[in-house]
mmCIF file of C-alpha atoms in Angstrom:
data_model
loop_
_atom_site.group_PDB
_atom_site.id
_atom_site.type_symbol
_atom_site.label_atom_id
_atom_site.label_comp_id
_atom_site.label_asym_id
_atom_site.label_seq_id
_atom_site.Cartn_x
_atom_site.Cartn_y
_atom_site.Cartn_z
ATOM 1 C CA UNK A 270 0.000 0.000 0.000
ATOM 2 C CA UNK A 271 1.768 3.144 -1.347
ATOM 3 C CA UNK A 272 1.387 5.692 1.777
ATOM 4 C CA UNK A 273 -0.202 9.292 0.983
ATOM 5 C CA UNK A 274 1.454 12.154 1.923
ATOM 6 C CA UNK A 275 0.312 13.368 5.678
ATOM 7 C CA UNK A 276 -2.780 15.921 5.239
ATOM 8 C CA UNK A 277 -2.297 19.862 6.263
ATOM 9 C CA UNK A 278 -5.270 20.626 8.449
ATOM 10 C CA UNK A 279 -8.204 22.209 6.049
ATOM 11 C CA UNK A 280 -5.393 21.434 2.951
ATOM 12 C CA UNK A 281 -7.014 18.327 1.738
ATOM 13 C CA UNK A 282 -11.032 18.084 1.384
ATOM 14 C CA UNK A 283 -10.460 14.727 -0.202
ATOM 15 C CA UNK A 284 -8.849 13.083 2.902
ATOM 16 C CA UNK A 285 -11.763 14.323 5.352
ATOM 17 C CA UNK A 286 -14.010 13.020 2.938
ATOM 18 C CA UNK A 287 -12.412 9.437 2.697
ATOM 19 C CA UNK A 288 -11.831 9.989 6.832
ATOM 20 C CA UNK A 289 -15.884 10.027 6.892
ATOM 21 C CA UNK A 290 -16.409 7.051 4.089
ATOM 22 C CA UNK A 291 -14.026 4.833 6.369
ATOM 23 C CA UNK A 292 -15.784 5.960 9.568
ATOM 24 C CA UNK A 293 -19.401 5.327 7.747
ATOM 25 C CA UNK A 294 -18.313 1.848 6.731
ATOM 26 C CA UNK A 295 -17.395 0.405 10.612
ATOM 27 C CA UNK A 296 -19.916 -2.107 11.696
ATOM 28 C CA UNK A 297 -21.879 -1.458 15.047
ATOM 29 C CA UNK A 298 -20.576 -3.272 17.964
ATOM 30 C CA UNK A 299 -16.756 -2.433 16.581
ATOM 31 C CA UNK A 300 -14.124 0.691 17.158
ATOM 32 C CA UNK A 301 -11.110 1.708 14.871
ATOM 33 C CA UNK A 302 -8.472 3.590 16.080
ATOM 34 C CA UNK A 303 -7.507 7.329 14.470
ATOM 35 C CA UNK A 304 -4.298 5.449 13.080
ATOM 36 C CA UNK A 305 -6.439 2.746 11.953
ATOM 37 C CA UNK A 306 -8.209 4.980 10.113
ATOM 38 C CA UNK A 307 -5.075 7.086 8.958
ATOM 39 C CA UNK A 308 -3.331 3.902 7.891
ATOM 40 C CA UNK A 309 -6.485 2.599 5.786
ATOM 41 C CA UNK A 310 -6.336 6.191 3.703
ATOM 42 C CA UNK A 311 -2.498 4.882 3.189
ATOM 43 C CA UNK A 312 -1.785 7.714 5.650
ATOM 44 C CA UNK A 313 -0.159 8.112 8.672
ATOM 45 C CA UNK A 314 -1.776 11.261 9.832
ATOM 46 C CA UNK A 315 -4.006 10.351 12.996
ATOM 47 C CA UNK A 316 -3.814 13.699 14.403
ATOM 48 C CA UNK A 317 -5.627 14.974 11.181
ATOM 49 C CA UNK A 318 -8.278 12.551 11.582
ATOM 50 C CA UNK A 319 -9.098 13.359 14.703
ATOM 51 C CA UNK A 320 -8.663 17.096 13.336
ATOM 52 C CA UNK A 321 -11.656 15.916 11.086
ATOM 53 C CA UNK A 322 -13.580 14.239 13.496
ATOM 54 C CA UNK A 323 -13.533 17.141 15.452
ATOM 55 C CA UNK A 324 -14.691 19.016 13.139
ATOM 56 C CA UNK A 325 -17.384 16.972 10.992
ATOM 57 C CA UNK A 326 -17.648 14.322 13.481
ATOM 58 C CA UNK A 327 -21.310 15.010 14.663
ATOM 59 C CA UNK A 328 -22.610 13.707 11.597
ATOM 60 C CA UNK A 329 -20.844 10.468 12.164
ATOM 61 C CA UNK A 330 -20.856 7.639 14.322
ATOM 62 C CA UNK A 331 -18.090 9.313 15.736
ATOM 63 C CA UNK A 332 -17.991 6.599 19.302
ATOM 64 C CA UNK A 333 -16.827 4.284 16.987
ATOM 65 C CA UNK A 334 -13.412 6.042 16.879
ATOM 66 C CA UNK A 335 -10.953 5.780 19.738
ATOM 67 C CA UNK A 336 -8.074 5.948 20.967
ATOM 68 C CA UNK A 337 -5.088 3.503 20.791
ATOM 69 C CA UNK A 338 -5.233 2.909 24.474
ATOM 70 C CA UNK A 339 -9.282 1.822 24.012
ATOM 71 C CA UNK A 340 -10.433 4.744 25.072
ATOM 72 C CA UNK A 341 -13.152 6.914 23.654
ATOM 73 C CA UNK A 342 -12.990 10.240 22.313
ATOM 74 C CA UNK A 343 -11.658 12.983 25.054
ATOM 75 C CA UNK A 344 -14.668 14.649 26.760
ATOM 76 C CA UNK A 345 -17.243 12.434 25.665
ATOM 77 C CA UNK A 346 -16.745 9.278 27.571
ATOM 78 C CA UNK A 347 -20.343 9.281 29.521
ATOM 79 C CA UNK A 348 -21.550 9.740 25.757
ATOM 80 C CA UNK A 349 -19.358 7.262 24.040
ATOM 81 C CA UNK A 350 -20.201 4.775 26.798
ATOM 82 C CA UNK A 351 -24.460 4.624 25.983
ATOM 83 C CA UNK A 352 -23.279 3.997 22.307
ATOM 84 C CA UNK A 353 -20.946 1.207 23.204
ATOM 85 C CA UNK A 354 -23.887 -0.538 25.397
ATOM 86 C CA UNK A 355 -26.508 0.360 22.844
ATOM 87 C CA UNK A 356 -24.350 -1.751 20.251
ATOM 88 C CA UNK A 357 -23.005 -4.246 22.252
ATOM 89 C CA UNK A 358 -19.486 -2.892 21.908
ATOM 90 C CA UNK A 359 -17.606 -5.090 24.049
ATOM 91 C CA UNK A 360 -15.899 -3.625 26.881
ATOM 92 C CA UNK A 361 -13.472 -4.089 30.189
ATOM 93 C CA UNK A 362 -13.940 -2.909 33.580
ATOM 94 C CA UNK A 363 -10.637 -1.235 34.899
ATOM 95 C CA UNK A 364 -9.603 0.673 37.602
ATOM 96 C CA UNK A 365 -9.174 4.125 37.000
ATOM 97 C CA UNK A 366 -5.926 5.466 37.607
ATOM 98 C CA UNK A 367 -4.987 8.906 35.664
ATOM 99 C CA UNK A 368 -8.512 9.360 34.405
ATOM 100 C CA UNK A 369 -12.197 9.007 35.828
ATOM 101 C CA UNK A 370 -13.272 5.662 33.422
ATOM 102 C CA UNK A 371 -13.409 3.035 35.200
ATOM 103 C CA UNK A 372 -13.656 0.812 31.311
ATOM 104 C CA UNK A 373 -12.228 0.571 28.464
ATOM 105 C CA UNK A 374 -13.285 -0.845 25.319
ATOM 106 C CA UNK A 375 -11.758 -4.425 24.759
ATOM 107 C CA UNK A 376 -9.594 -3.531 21.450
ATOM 108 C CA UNK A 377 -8.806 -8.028 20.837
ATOM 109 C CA UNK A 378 -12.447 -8.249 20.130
ATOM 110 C CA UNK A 379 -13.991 -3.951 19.295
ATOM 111 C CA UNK A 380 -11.332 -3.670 16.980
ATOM 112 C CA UNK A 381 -12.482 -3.925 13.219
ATOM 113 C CA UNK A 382 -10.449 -3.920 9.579
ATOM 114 C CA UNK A 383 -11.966 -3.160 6.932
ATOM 115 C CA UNK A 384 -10.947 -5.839 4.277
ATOM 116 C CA UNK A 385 -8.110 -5.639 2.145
ATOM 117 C CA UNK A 386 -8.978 -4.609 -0.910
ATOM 118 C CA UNK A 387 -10.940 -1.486 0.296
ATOM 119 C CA UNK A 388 -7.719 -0.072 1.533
ATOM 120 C CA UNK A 389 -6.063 2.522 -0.429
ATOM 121 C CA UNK A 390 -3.041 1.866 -3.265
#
């Protein structure tokens, strides 16, 4: 997979556009990570999809991307979390530590691919 140059913020309509296809196309019941996402676009550019889903998220079923760690997006946890039980997402209990979630989402079976040949050349 030939890897696209990394997106200036508001440079590239295109990639926000393919950030939203990708986003559309994730199952209920499963997460992707920004870099998932990033890397499916042939990208590396997380930051700038989460720039986008920031941005044009609302529109989206934007719980079903996290972060790496399995956590859902910053400031919308409570949010996130009635999603994730709606759909079955699965989940772990944890203790919290350095944040107040007590869960995270359990990325060996949330985590979804789309298949191979949808990723970008």
């Amino acid at each position: 997979m030939a890897e696209r140059p990394d997106p200036q913020p508001g440079a590239d309509a295109d990639f926000g556009a393919a950030v939203a296809e990708v986003v559309r196309s994730i199952p209920s019941g499963r997460v992707m990570t920004y870099g998932d996402v990033a890397a499916v676009l042939g990208s590396r550019a997380s930051r700038a999809v989460g720039k986008v889903m920031a941005h044009e998220g609302a529109d989206l079923p934007w719980w079903r991307v996290v972060r790496a760690g399995g956590l859902p997006p910053v400031r919308h946890e409570a949010r996130a979390l009635e999603h994730y039980r709606a759909e079955g997402t699965p989940l772990r209990q944890t203790r919290a530590v350095d944040d107040d979630t007590a869960w995270r989402l359990d990325m060996r079976r949330a985590r979804w691919s789309p298949p191979r040949d949808c990723w970008s050349d």
